[in-house]
PDB file of C-alpha atoms in Angstrom:
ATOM      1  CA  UNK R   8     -57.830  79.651 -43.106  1.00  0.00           C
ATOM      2  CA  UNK R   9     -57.020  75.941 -43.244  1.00  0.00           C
ATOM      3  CA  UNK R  10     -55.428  74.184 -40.490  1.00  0.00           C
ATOM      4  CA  UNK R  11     -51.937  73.352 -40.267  1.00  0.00           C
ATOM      5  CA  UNK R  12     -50.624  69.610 -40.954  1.00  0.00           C
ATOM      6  CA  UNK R  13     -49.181  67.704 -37.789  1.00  0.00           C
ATOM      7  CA  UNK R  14     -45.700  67.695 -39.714  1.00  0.00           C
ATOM      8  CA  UNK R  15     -45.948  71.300 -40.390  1.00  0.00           C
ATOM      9  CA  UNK R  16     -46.422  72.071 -36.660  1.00  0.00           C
ATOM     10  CA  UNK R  17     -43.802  70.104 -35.620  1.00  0.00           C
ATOM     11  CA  UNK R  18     -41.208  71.578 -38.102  1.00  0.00           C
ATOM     12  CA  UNK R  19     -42.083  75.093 -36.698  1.00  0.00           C
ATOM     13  CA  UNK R  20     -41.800  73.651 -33.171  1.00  0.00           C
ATOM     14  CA  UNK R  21     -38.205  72.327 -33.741  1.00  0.00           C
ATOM     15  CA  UNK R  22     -37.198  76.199 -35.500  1.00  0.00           C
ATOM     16  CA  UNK R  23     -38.503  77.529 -32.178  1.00  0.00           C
ATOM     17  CA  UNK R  24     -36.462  75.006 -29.935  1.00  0.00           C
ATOM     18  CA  UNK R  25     -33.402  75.514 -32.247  1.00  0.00           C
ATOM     19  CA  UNK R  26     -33.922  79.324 -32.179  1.00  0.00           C
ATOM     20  CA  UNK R  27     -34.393  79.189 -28.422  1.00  0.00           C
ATOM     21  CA  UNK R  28     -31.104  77.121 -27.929  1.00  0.00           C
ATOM     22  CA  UNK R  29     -28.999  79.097 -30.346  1.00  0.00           C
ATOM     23  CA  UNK R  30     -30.378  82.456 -28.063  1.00  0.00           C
ATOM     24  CA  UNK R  31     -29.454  80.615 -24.965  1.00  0.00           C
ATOM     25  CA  UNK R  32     -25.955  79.728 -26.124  1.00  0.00           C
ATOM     26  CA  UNK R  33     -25.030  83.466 -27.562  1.00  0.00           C
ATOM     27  CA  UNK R  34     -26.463  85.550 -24.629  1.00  0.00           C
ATOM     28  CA  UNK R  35     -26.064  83.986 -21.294  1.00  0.00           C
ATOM     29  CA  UNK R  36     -22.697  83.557 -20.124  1.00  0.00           C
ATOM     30  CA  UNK R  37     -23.372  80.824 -17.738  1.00  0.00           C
ATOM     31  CA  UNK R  38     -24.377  78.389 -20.224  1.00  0.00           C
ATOM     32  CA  UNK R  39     -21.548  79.130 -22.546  1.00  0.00           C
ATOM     33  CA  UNK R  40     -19.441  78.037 -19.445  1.00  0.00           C
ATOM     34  CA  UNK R  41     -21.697  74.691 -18.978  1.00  0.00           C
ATOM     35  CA  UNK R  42     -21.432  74.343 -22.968  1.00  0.00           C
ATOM     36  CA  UNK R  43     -17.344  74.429 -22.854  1.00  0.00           C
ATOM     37  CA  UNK R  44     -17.238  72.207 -19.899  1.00  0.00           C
ATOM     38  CA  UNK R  45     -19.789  69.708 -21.263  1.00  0.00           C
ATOM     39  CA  UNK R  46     -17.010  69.891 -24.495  1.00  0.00           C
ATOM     40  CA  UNK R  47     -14.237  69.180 -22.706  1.00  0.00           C
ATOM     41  CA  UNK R  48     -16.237  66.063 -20.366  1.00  0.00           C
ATOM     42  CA  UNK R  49     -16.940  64.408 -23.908  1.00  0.00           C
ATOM     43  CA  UNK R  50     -13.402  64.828 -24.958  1.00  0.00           C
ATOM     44  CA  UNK R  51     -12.604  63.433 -21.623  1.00  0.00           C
ATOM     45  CA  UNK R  52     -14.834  60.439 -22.163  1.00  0.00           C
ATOM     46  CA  UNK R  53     -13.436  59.760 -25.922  1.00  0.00           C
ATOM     47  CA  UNK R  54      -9.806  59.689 -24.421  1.00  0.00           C
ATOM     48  CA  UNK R  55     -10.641  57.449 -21.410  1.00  0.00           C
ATOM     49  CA  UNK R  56     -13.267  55.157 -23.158  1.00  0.00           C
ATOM     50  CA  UNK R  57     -16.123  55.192 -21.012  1.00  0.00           C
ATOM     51  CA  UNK R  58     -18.618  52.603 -21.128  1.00  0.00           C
ATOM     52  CA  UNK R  59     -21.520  52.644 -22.565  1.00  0.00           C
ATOM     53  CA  UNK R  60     -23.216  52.863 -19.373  1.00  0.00           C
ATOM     54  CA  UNK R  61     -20.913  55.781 -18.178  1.00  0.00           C
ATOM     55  CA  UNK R  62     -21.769  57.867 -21.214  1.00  0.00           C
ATOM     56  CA  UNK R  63     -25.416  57.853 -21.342  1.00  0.00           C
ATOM     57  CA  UNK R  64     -24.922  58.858 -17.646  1.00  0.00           C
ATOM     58  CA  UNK R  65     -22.555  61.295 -18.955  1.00  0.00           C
ATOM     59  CA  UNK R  66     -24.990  62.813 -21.968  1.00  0.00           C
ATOM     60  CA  UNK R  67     -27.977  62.917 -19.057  1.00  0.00           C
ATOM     61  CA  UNK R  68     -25.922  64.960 -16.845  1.00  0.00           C
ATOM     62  CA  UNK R  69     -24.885  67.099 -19.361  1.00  0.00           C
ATOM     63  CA  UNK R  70     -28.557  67.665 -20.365  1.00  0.00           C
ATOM     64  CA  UNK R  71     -30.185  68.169 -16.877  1.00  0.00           C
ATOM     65  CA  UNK R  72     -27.356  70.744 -16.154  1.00  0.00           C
ATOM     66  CA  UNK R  73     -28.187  72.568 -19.633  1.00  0.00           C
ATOM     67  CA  UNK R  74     -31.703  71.926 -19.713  1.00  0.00           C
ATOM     68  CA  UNK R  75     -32.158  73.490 -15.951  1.00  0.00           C
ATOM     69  CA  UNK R  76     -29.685  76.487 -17.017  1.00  0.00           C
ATOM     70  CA  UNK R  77     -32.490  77.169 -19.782  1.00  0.00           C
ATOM     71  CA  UNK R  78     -35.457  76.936 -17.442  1.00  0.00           C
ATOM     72  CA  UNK R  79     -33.444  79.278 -14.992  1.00  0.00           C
ATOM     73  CA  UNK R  80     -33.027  81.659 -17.479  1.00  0.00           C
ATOM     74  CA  UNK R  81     -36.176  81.913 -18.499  1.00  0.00           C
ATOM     75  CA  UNK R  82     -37.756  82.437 -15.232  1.00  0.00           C
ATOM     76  CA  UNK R  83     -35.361  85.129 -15.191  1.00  0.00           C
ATOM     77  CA  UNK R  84     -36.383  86.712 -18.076  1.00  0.00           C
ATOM     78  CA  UNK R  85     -40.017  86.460 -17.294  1.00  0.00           C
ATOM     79  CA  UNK R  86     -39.220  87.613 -13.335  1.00  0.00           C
ATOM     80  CA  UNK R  87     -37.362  90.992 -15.048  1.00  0.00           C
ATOM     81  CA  UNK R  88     -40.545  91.745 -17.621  1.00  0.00           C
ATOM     82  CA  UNK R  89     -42.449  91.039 -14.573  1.00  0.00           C
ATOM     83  CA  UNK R  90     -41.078  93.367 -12.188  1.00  0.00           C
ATOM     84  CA  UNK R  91     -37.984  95.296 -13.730  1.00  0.00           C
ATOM     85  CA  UNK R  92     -37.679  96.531 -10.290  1.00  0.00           C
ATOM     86  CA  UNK R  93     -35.822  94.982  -6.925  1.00  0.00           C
ATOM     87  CA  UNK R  94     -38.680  92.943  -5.429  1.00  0.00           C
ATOM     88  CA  UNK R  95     -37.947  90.729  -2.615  1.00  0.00           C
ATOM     89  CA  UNK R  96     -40.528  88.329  -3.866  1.00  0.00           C
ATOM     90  CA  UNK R  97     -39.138  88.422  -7.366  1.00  0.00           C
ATOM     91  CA  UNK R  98     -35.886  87.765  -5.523  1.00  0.00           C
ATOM     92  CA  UNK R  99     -36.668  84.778  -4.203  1.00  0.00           C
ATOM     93  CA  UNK R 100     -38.622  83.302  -7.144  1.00  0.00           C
ATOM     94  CA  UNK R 101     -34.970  83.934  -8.834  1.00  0.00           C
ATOM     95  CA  UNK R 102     -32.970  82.644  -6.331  1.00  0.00           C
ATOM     96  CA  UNK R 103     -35.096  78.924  -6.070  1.00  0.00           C
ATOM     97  CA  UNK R 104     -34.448  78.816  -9.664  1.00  0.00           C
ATOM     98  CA  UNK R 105     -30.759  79.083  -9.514  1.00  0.00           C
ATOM     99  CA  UNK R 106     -31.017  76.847  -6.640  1.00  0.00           C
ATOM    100  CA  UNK R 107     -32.153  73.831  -8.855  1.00  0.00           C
ATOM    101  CA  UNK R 108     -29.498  74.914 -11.069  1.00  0.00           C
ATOM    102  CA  UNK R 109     -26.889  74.644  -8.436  1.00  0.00           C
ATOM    103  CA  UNK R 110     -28.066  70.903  -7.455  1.00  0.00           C
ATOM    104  CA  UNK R 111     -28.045  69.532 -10.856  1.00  0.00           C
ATOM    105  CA  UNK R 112     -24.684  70.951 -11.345  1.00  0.00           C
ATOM    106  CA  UNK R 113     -23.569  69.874  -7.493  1.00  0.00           C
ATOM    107  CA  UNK R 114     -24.717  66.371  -8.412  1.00  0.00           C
ATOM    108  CA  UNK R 115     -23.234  66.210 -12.481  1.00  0.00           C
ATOM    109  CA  UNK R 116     -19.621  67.170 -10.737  1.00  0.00           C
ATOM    110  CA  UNK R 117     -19.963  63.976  -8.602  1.00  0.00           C
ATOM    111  CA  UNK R 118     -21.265  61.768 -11.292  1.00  0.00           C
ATOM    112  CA  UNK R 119     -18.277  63.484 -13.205  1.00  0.00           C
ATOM    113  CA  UNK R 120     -16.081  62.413 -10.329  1.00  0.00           C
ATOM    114  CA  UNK R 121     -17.563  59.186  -9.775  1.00  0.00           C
ATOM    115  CA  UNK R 122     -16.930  58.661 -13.668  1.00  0.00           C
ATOM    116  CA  UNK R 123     -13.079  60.104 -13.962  1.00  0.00           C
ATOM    117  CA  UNK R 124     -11.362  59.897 -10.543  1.00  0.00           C
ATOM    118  CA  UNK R 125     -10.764  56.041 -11.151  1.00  0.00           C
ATOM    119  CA  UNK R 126      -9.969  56.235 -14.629  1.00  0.00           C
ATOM    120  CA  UNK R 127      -7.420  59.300 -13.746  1.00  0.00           C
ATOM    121  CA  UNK R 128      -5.788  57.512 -10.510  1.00  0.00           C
TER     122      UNK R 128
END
C-alpha cells in the first residue's frame, strides 16, 4: 500500500480537528456556554473598538478558555471508559482537570474586566 502524501495527511488531520470541534460544540453544555459568551465578548469588542493589542488578548483568552474546556472534556471521556464506576482516584484526575479549566476562565474574566470596565465607566 503506498504511503500517504504530507498534504493528504494534513487534510485528514484538519477533518479530525473540525470533527472533534463540531462534537465538542453539540454535546457538552459547558462549552456551548463559553461559545455564547466568547460571541457576545467579540460583539462587545466590535462596539467598543478595542485595540489591536486588546483583541489579540481578547482572541487568546477566548482560545485558552475553549481549548482547556476541550482537554477537560476529554480527560473526562477517557476517565469514564476508564473506570465507568465512582473511583476516588478517577475523581480526582477529573477534578484537576476542571481545575485548570476554572483558572483559565478565573483569569479570561479579569482580562475581560481589565479590557471593558474602562471602556464601560
Amino acid at each position: 500500500m503506498p504511503k500517504e502524501s504530507f498534504f493528504k495527511n494534513r487534510i485528514k488531520s484538519v477533518g479530525f480537528a473540525l470533527k472533534g470541534l463540531f462534537l465538542l460544540l453539540r454535546t457538552e453544555p459547558s462549552i456551548k456556554i463559553q461559545f455564547f459568551i466568547a460571541l457576545i465578548v467579540t460583539a462587545c469588542g466590535f462596539y467598543f473598538e478595542i485595540s489591536s493589542t486588546e483583541w489579540i488578548v481578547q482572541v487568546l483568552a477566548i482560545g485558552m478558555v475553549m481549548g482547556v474546556e476541550g482537554v477537560n472534556t476529554a480527560i473526562e471521556k477517557i476517565c469514564d471508559y476508564i473506570q465507568p464506576n465512582l473511583d476516588p482516584k478517577i475523581g480526582f484526575i477529573k477534578d484537576i482537570s476542571a481545575g485548570a479549566v476554572m483558572i483559565v476562565s478565573v483569569l479570561a474574566s479579569i482580562i475581560g474586566l481589565i479590557i471593558y470596565v474602562p471602556k464601560i465607566f
